[in-house]
PDB file of C-alpha atoms in Angstrom:
ATOM      1  CA  UNK A  11       8.779  -4.316   4.356  1.00 80.00           C
ATOM      2  CA  UNK A  12       9.131  -6.884   2.258  1.00 88.00           C
ATOM      3  CA  UNK A  13      10.049 -10.377   3.068  1.00 93.00           C
ATOM      4  CA  UNK A  14      13.277 -10.960   1.390  1.00 92.00           C
ATOM      5  CA  UNK A  15      13.356 -13.899  -1.514  1.00 90.00           C
ATOM      6  CA  UNK A  16      13.924 -17.501  -0.905  1.00 88.00           C
ATOM      7  CA  UNK A  17      13.538 -16.961   2.572  1.00 89.00           C
ATOM      8  CA  UNK A  18      11.854 -20.130   4.408  1.00 90.00           C
ATOM      9  CA  UNK A  19       8.688 -17.956   5.954  1.00 94.00           C
ATOM     10  CA  UNK A  20       7.495 -17.706   1.147  1.00 92.00           C
ATOM     11  CA  UNK A  21       7.731 -21.291   0.961  1.00 93.00           C
ATOM     12  CA  UNK A  22       4.728 -22.128   4.030  1.00 94.00           C
ATOM     13  CA  UNK A  23       0.941 -22.087   3.442  1.00 91.00           C
ATOM     14  CA  UNK A  24      -0.659 -19.166   4.733  1.00 94.00           C
ATOM     15  CA  UNK A  25      -4.460 -19.203   4.468  1.00 93.00           C
ATOM     16  CA  UNK A  26      -5.153 -15.921   3.509  1.00 90.00           C
ATOM     17  CA  UNK A  27      -8.951 -16.039   4.873  1.00 90.00           C
ATOM     18  CA  UNK A  28      -8.398 -17.116   8.725  1.00 92.00           C
ATOM     19  CA  UNK A  29      -4.536 -15.134   8.165  1.00 94.00           C
ATOM     20  CA  UNK A  30      -2.956 -18.359   9.530  1.00 95.00           C
ATOM     21  CA  UNK A  31      -0.463 -21.341   9.643  1.00 96.00           C
ATOM     22  CA  UNK A  32      -2.175 -24.969   8.344  1.00 93.00           C
ATOM     23  CA  UNK A  33      -1.641 -27.481  11.665  1.00 93.00           C
ATOM     24  CA  UNK A  34       1.406 -28.733   8.913  1.00 94.00           C
ATOM     25  CA  UNK A  35       3.036 -25.848   9.188  1.00 96.00           C
ATOM     26  CA  UNK A  36       2.531 -24.531  12.203  1.00 96.00           C
ATOM     27  CA  UNK A  37       4.877 -27.412  13.171  1.00 96.00           C
ATOM     28  CA  UNK A  38       7.176 -26.812  10.376  1.00 96.00           C
ATOM     29  CA  UNK A  39       8.284 -23.408  11.977  1.00 97.00           C
ATOM     30  CA  UNK A  40       7.411 -25.851  15.883  1.00 97.00           C
ATOM     31  CA  UNK A  41      11.104 -27.530  14.189  1.00 97.00           C
ATOM     32  CA  UNK A  42      12.074 -23.955  12.765  1.00 97.00           C
ATOM     33  CA  UNK A  43      11.960 -22.383  15.884  1.00 97.00           C
ATOM     34  CA  UNK A  44      14.251 -23.883  17.938  1.00 96.00           C
ATOM     35  CA  UNK A  45      16.568 -24.325  15.658  1.00 96.00           C
ATOM     36  CA  UNK A  46      16.987 -20.288  16.024  1.00 96.00           C
ATOM     37  CA  UNK A  47      17.413 -21.696  19.900  1.00 96.00           C
ATOM     38  CA  UNK A  48      20.260 -21.914  19.478  1.00 94.00           C
ATOM     39  CA  UNK A  49      20.686 -21.684  23.693  1.00 94.00           C
ATOM     40  CA  UNK A  50      17.229 -24.940  24.324  1.00 94.00           C
ATOM     41  CA  UNK A  51      15.743 -22.295  26.262  1.00 94.00           C
ATOM     42  CA  UNK A  52      12.498 -21.754  24.362  1.00 95.00           C
ATOM     43  CA  UNK A  53      12.938 -18.186  23.031  1.00 97.00           C
ATOM     44  CA  UNK A  54      14.536 -16.425  21.254  1.00 97.00           C
ATOM     45  CA  UNK A  55      17.079 -13.039  23.214  1.00 96.00           C
ATOM     46  CA  UNK A  56      17.522 -10.011  21.441  1.00 96.00           C
ATOM     47  CA  UNK A  57      20.420 -11.007  19.087  1.00 96.00           C
ATOM     48  CA  UNK A  58      18.392 -14.029  17.824  1.00 97.00           C
ATOM     49  CA  UNK A  59      15.608 -11.878  16.886  1.00 97.00           C
ATOM     50  CA  UNK A  60      17.532  -9.274  14.959  1.00 97.00           C
ATOM     51  CA  UNK A  61      19.578 -11.483  13.037  1.00 96.00           C
ATOM     52  CA  UNK A  62      16.107 -13.661  12.069  1.00 97.00           C
ATOM     53  CA  UNK A  63      14.469 -10.166  10.521  1.00 97.00           C
ATOM     54  CA  UNK A  64      17.356  -9.644   9.024  1.00 95.00           C
ATOM     55  CA  UNK A  65      17.742 -12.527   7.723  1.00 95.00           C
ATOM     56  CA  UNK A  66      13.977 -13.461   6.469  1.00 96.00           C
ATOM     57  CA  UNK A  67      12.701  -9.404   5.513  1.00 95.00           C
ATOM     58  CA  UNK A  68      14.089  -5.962   4.942  1.00 93.00           C
ATOM     59  CA  UNK A  69      13.113  -4.386   7.644  1.00 93.00           C
ATOM     60  CA  UNK A  70      15.249  -1.060   9.129  1.00 93.00           C
ATOM     61  CA  UNK A  71      17.012  -1.695  12.641  1.00 94.00           C
ATOM     62  CA  UNK A  72      15.089   0.296  14.386  1.00 94.00           C
ATOM     63  CA  UNK A  73      11.755  -0.913  12.894  1.00 94.00           C
ATOM     64  CA  UNK A  74      12.896  -5.118  13.552  1.00 96.00           C
ATOM     65  CA  UNK A  75      14.432  -3.566  17.334  1.00 95.00           C
ATOM     66  CA  UNK A  76      10.817  -1.230  17.872  1.00 94.00           C
ATOM     67  CA  UNK A  77       9.369  -5.011  16.844  1.00 95.00           C
ATOM     68  CA  UNK A  78      11.362  -7.010  19.314  1.00 96.00           C
ATOM     69  CA  UNK A  79       9.737  -4.416  21.845  1.00 94.00           C
ATOM     70  CA  UNK A  80       6.386  -4.829  21.014  1.00 94.00           C
ATOM     71  CA  UNK A  81       6.546  -8.542  20.939  1.00 95.00           C
ATOM     72  CA  UNK A  82       8.377  -8.379  24.757  1.00 94.00           C
ATOM     73  CA  UNK A  83       5.591  -8.065  26.433  1.00 86.00           C
ATOM     74  CA  UNK A  84       6.660  -9.115  30.100  1.00 87.00           C
ATOM     75  CA  UNK A  85      10.026  -6.640  29.307  1.00 88.00           C
ATOM     76  CA  UNK A  86      11.578 -10.204  29.875  1.00 93.00           C
ATOM     77  CA  UNK A  87      14.239  -9.511  27.374  1.00 94.00           C
ATOM     78  CA  UNK A  88      12.522 -12.763  25.616  1.00 95.00           C
ATOM     79  CA  UNK A  89      10.054 -13.652  23.505  1.00 97.00           C
ATOM     80  CA  UNK A  90       8.557 -17.442  23.453  1.00 96.00           C
ATOM     81  CA  UNK A  91       7.394 -18.820  20.766  1.00 97.00           C
ATOM     82  CA  UNK A  92       3.486 -17.823  21.233  1.00 96.00           C
ATOM     83  CA  UNK A  93       4.805 -14.473  19.797  1.00 96.00           C
ATOM     84  CA  UNK A  94       7.181 -15.524  17.305  1.00 97.00           C
ATOM     85  CA  UNK A  95       3.912 -17.186  15.710  1.00 97.00           C
ATOM     86  CA  UNK A  96       2.205 -13.789  15.826  1.00 96.00           C
ATOM     87  CA  UNK A  97       4.661 -12.147  14.143  1.00 97.00           C
ATOM     88  CA  UNK A  98       5.507 -15.223  10.674  1.00 97.00           C
ATOM     89  CA  UNK A  99       1.929 -14.768  10.174  1.00 96.00           C
ATOM     90  CA  UNK A 100       1.713 -10.962  10.867  1.00 96.00           C
ATOM     91  CA  UNK A 101       4.399 -11.008   7.912  1.00 96.00           C
ATOM     92  CA  UNK A 102       2.940 -13.255   5.993  1.00 96.00           C
ATOM     93  CA  UNK A 103       0.152 -12.022   5.872  1.00 95.00           C
ATOM     94  CA  UNK A 104       1.545  -8.392   4.607  1.00 93.00           C
ATOM     95  CA  UNK A 105       3.233  -9.856   2.157  1.00 93.00           C
ATOM     96  CA  UNK A 106       0.838 -11.087   0.547  1.00 93.00           C
ATOM     97  CA  UNK A 107      -0.958  -8.181   1.013  1.00 91.00           C
ATOM     98  CA  UNK A 108      -3.904  -9.543   2.998  1.00 92.00           C
ATOM     99  CA  UNK A 109      -3.400  -6.714   5.933  1.00 90.00           C
ATOM    100  CA  UNK A 110      -6.253  -5.842   7.326  1.00 89.00           C
ATOM    101  CA  UNK A 111      -7.877  -9.087   6.987  1.00 91.00           C
ATOM    102  CA  UNK A 112      -5.605 -10.120   9.516  1.00 93.00           C
ATOM    103  CA  UNK A 113      -5.869  -6.824  11.658  1.00 92.00           C
ATOM    104  CA  UNK A 114      -9.993  -8.029  11.206  1.00 90.00           C
ATOM    105  CA  UNK A 115      -9.670 -11.709  12.310  1.00 92.00           C
ATOM    106  CA  UNK A 116      -7.145 -11.257  14.910  1.00 94.00           C
ATOM    107  CA  UNK A 117      -8.467  -7.254  16.932  1.00 94.00           C
ATOM    108  CA  UNK A 118      -7.915  -8.871  19.703  1.00 94.00           C
ATOM    109  CA  UNK A 119      -3.844  -9.515  19.777  1.00 94.00           C
ATOM    110  CA  UNK A 120      -3.379  -6.528  17.683  1.00 95.00           C
ATOM    111  CA  UNK A 121      -5.316  -4.102  19.578  1.00 95.00           C
ATOM    112  CA  UNK A 122      -2.601  -5.594  22.867  1.00 94.00           C
ATOM    113  CA  UNK A 123       0.450  -5.033  20.039  1.00 94.00           C
ATOM    114  CA  UNK A 124      -0.412  -1.974  19.786  1.00 93.00           C
ATOM    115  CA  UNK A 125      -0.678  -0.824  23.561  1.00 93.00           C
ATOM    116  CA  UNK A 126       2.376  -0.087  23.329  1.00 90.00           C
ATOM    117  CA  UNK A 127       2.394   1.533  27.009  1.00 89.00           C
ATOM    118  CA  UNK A 128       0.718  -1.551  28.267  1.00 88.00           C
ATOM    119  CA  UNK A 129      -2.308   1.091  29.053  1.00 90.00           C
ATOM    120  CA  UNK A 130      -4.848  -0.800  27.528  1.00 93.00           C
ATOM    121  CA  UNK A 131      -5.479   2.379  24.835  1.00 94.00           C
ATOM    122  CA  UNK A 132      -3.845   3.550  21.668  1.00 93.00           C
ATOM    123  CA  UNK A 133      -2.586   7.044  21.225  1.00 92.00           C
ATOM    124  CA  UNK A 134      -1.547   8.588  18.033  1.00 90.00           C
ATOM    125  CA  UNK A 135       2.128   8.448  18.559  1.00 90.00           C
ATOM    126  CA  UNK A 136       1.590   5.126  19.271  1.00 91.00           C
ATOM    127  CA  UNK A 137      -0.573   3.996  15.888  1.00 90.00           C
ATOM    128  CA  UNK A 138       2.801   6.383  14.760  1.00 88.00           C
ATOM    129  CA  UNK A 139       5.387   4.541  15.889  1.00 88.00           C
ATOM    130  CA  UNK A 140       4.097   0.971  15.234  1.00 88.00           C
ATOM    131  CA  UNK A 141       2.077   1.166  11.577  1.00 86.00           C
ATOM    132  CA  UNK A 142       5.362  -0.145  10.064  1.00 90.00           C
ATOM    133  CA  UNK A 143       4.849  -3.106  10.629  1.00 90.00           C
ATOM    134  CA  UNK A 144       1.279  -3.405   9.655  1.00 90.00           C
ATOM    135  CA  UNK A 145       2.791  -1.613   5.991  1.00 84.00           C
ATOM    136  CA  UNK A 146       0.390   1.192   7.189  1.00 82.00           C
ATOM    137  CA  UNK A 147       1.571   4.826   5.054  1.00 76.00           C
ATOM    138  CA  UNK A 148       3.095   7.104   7.662  1.00 72.00           C
ATOM    139  CA  UNK A 149       1.430  10.440   5.835  1.00 70.00           C
ATOM    140  CA  UNK A 150      -2.229   8.383   6.518  1.00 73.00           C
ATOM    141  CA  UNK A 151      -1.901   7.354   9.958  1.00 79.00           C
ATOM    142  CA  UNK A 152      -3.603  10.971  11.047  1.00 78.00           C
ATOM    143  CA  UNK A 153      -6.740  11.224   9.431  1.00 81.00           C
ATOM    144  CA  UNK A 154      -7.453   7.254  10.492  1.00 84.00           C
ATOM    145  CA  UNK A 155      -7.056   7.431  12.876  1.00 88.00           C
ATOM    146  CA  UNK A 156      -8.671  10.696  13.885  1.00 87.00           C
ATOM    147  CA  UNK A 157     -11.638   9.416  11.415  1.00 87.00           C
ATOM    148  CA  UNK A 158     -12.117   6.547  13.760  1.00 90.00           C
ATOM    149  CA  UNK A 159     -11.359   8.223  18.285  1.00 89.00           C
ATOM    150  CA  UNK A 160     -15.837   8.906  18.179  1.00 90.00           C
ATOM    151  CA  UNK A 161     -14.561   9.540  21.300  1.00 89.00           C
ATOM    152  CA  UNK A 162     -12.053  12.896  21.041  1.00 88.00           C
ATOM    153  CA  UNK A 163     -10.231  11.895  23.389  1.00 90.00           C
ATOM    154  CA  UNK A 164      -7.837  10.809  21.255  1.00 89.00           C
ATOM    155  CA  UNK A 165      -6.529   7.922  22.380  1.00 92.00           C
ATOM    156  CA  UNK A 166      -7.956   4.531  20.796  1.00 94.00           C
ATOM    157  CA  UNK A 167     -10.157   2.346  23.033  1.00 94.00           C
ATOM    158  CA  UNK A 168     -10.608  -2.140  22.186  1.00 94.00           C
ATOM    159  CA  UNK A 169     -14.265  -0.546  21.069  1.00 94.00           C
ATOM    160  CA  UNK A 170     -12.702   2.113  19.211  1.00 93.00           C
ATOM    161  CA  UNK A 171     -10.187   0.151  17.800  1.00 93.00           C
ATOM    162  CA  UNK A 172     -12.544  -3.006  16.499  1.00 92.00           C
ATOM    163  CA  UNK A 173     -14.392   0.450  14.535  1.00 92.00           C
ATOM    164  CA  UNK A 174     -11.393   0.128  12.903  1.00 90.00           C
ATOM    165  CA  UNK A 175     -11.060  -3.775  12.496  1.00 89.00           C
ATOM    166  CA  UNK A 176     -13.994  -3.987  10.792  1.00 88.00           C
ATOM    167  CA  UNK A 177     -13.993  -0.927   7.503  1.00 87.00           C
ATOM    168  CA  UNK A 178     -10.396  -3.164   7.361  1.00 80.00           C
ATOM    169  CA  UNK A 179     -12.455  -5.773   5.952  1.00 70.00           C
ATOM    170  CA  UNK A 180     -14.573  -2.875   4.206  1.00 69.00           C
ATOM    171  CA  UNK A 181     -11.143  -2.223   2.971  1.00 65.00           C
ATOM    172  CA  UNK A 182      -9.571  -5.754   2.111  1.00 52.00           C
ATOM    173  CA  UNK A 183     -12.920  -6.516  -0.271  1.00 54.00           C
ATOM    174  CA  UNK A 184     -12.312  -3.253  -1.961  1.00 53.00           C
ATOM    175  CA  UNK A 185      -8.678  -4.012  -2.119  1.00 49.00           C
ATOM    176  CA  UNK A 186     -10.346  -7.405  -4.088  1.00 53.00           C
ATOM    177  CA  UNK A 187     -12.671  -5.724  -5.850  1.00 52.00           C
ATOM    178  CA  UNK A 188     -10.125  -3.251  -7.343  1.00 49.00           C
ATOM    179  CA  UNK A 189      -7.466  -6.105  -7.828  1.00 52.00           C
ATOM    180  CA  UNK A 190     -10.093  -8.473 -10.270  1.00 51.00           C
ATOM    181  CA  UNK A 191     -11.088  -5.665 -11.795  1.00 56.00           C
ATOM    182  CA  UNK A 192      -7.657  -5.695 -13.254  1.00 55.00           C
ATOM    183  CA  UNK A 193      -7.110  -8.959 -13.391  1.00 57.00           C
ATOM    184  CA  UNK A 194     -10.621  -8.786 -16.317  1.00 57.00           C
ATOM    185  CA  UNK A 195      -9.781  -6.048 -18.084  1.00 62.00           C
ATOM    186  CA  UNK A 196      -5.977  -7.950 -18.265  1.00 62.00           C
ATOM    187  CA  UNK A 197      -7.761 -10.138 -19.787  1.00 64.00           C
ATOM    188  CA  UNK A 198     -10.262  -8.357 -22.423  1.00 67.00           C
ATOM    189  CA  UNK A 199      -9.325  -8.507 -25.815  1.00 67.00           C
ATOM    190  CA  UNK A 200      -9.260  -4.765 -27.417  1.00 63.00           C
ATOM    191  CA  UNK A 201     -13.025  -4.393 -29.695  1.00 61.00           C
ATOM    192  CA  UNK A 202     -12.708  -5.399 -33.289  1.00 60.00           C
ATOM    193  CA  UNK A 203     -12.583  -1.682 -35.089  1.00 57.00           C
ATOM    194  CA  UNK A 204     -16.100  -0.569 -36.885  1.00 52.00           C
ATOM    195  CA  UNK A 205     -16.921   1.000 -39.000  1.00 52.00           C
ATOM    196  CA  UNK A 206     -18.975   4.219 -37.987  1.00 53.00           C
ATOM    197  CA  UNK A 207     -19.021   2.536 -33.940  1.00 51.00           C
ATOM    198  CA  UNK A 208     -21.448   0.277 -34.817  1.00 48.00           C
ATOM    199  CA  UNK A 209     -21.443  -3.046 -33.947  1.00 47.00           C
ATOM    200  CA  UNK A 210     -22.702  -6.925 -36.351  1.00 45.00           C
ATOM    201  CA  UNK A 211     -26.079  -6.307 -34.986  1.00 47.00           C
ATOM    202  CA  UNK A 212     -26.145  -2.369 -35.880  1.00 47.00           C
ATOM    203  CA  UNK A 213     -26.654  -1.019 -32.027  1.00 44.00           C
ATOM    204  CA  UNK A 214     -23.741   0.723 -30.558  1.00 46.00           C
ATOM    205  CA  UNK A 215     -21.819  -0.842 -28.013  1.00 46.00           C
ATOM    206  CA  UNK A 216     -19.312   0.232 -25.422  1.00 46.00           C
ATOM    207  CA  UNK A 217     -16.594  -1.438 -23.167  1.00 46.00           C
ATOM    208  CA  UNK A 218     -18.117  -1.061 -20.123  1.00 42.00           C
ATOM    209  CA  UNK A 219     -22.134  -1.825 -21.779  1.00 44.00           C
ATOM    210  CA  UNK A 220     -20.281  -5.016 -23.083  1.00 43.00           C
ATOM    211  CA  UNK A 221     -19.189  -6.134 -19.705  1.00 46.00           C
ATOM    212  CA  UNK A 222     -21.225  -4.360 -17.252  1.00 45.00           C
ATOM    213  CA  UNK A 223     -19.136  -5.994 -14.394  1.00 46.00           C
ATOM    214  CA  UNK A 224     -15.971  -3.669 -14.552  1.00 40.00           C
ATOM    215  CA  UNK A 225     -18.491  -0.909 -14.865  1.00 43.00           C
ATOM    216  CA  UNK A 226     -19.285  -1.002 -11.185  1.00 46.00           C
ATOM    217  CA  UNK A 227     -15.750  -2.207  -9.787  1.00 43.00           C
ATOM    218  CA  UNK A 228     -13.913   0.314  -8.982  1.00 41.00           C
ATOM    219  CA  UNK A 229     -17.366   2.632  -7.443  1.00 41.00           C
ATOM    220  CA  UNK A 230     -19.297   2.783  -4.268  1.00 45.00           C
ATOM    221  CA  UNK A 231     -16.466   3.217  -2.206  1.00 46.00           C
ATOM    222  CA  UNK A 232     -17.836   2.661   1.016  1.00 44.00           C
ATOM    223  CA  UNK A 233     -14.484   4.118   2.350  1.00 49.00           C
ATOM    224  CA  UNK A 234     -13.747   7.376   0.967  1.00 53.00           C
ATOM    225  CA  UNK A 235     -12.666   9.249   3.033  1.00 53.00           C
ATOM    226  CA  UNK A 236     -10.069   6.403   3.461  1.00 56.00           C
ATOM    227  CA  UNK A 237      -8.970   5.466   0.361  1.00 52.00           C
ATOM    228  CA  UNK A 238      -6.334   6.857  -0.416  1.00 54.00           C
ATOM    229  CA  UNK A 239      -4.502   5.020   2.075  1.00 54.00           C
ATOM    230  CA  UNK A 240      -5.851   1.867  -0.063  1.00 51.00           C
ATOM    231  CA  UNK A 241      -4.591   3.227  -2.686  1.00 53.00           C
ATOM    232  CA  UNK A 242      -1.798   3.691  -1.439  1.00 53.00           C
ATOM    233  CA  UNK A 243      -1.452  -0.009   0.716  1.00 52.00           C
ATOM    234  CA  UNK A 244      -2.638  -1.886  -3.192  1.00 48.00           C
ATOM    235  CA  UNK A 245      -0.693   0.141  -5.051  1.00 53.00           C
ATOM    236  CA  UNK A 246       1.628  -2.126  -7.029  1.00 49.00           C
ATOM    237  CA  UNK A 247      -0.467  -5.085  -6.438  1.00 49.00           C
TER     238      UNK A 247
END
């Protein structure tokens, strides 16, 4: 899921550390919400919500409807600004590839969002059904879920979900290091060819010896069993 180019959300200032809008940008979002609220009820119904999501994202129709049901916590057929604000922050966090950071910063609201039946737990079906909202790769969801199902009852309580949220911090750090390493490599000019691979000082040097920060940038991952998911999320950055 991505934002469409030219949508109003692309022009909002977003804090990628805390995954929130500034006060000024929150005020802009309030005004935008009022424009969408043509019935002046301080809410958006499912039709208004659908057209908004269709206008600003490339999300499929079934996923838009699923998102509305997730946000409509009391099943009244409408969402208020509180839910709308949370949705916008999620959209921007996925757009800027900091969805893991959003989960770790706001673990309680995310847990309640993914708890589709209100049972105060998250089962594999709920996790798989709602994973699209954070651009989770479907083929890795089961592995991720059972990695943190400490009790073995095929349900996440909040403590288990909090462990997953804390792991998201590590995965976000690994993604940032990988991105920084790529930037450093791209900025380094190719080495000059010298006879017999010997430098002017008479010492053989390799690229990793010259730049030790590259030697360790891609290694020492603390979550190797989740690396395939992290690579899928960071692909294309």
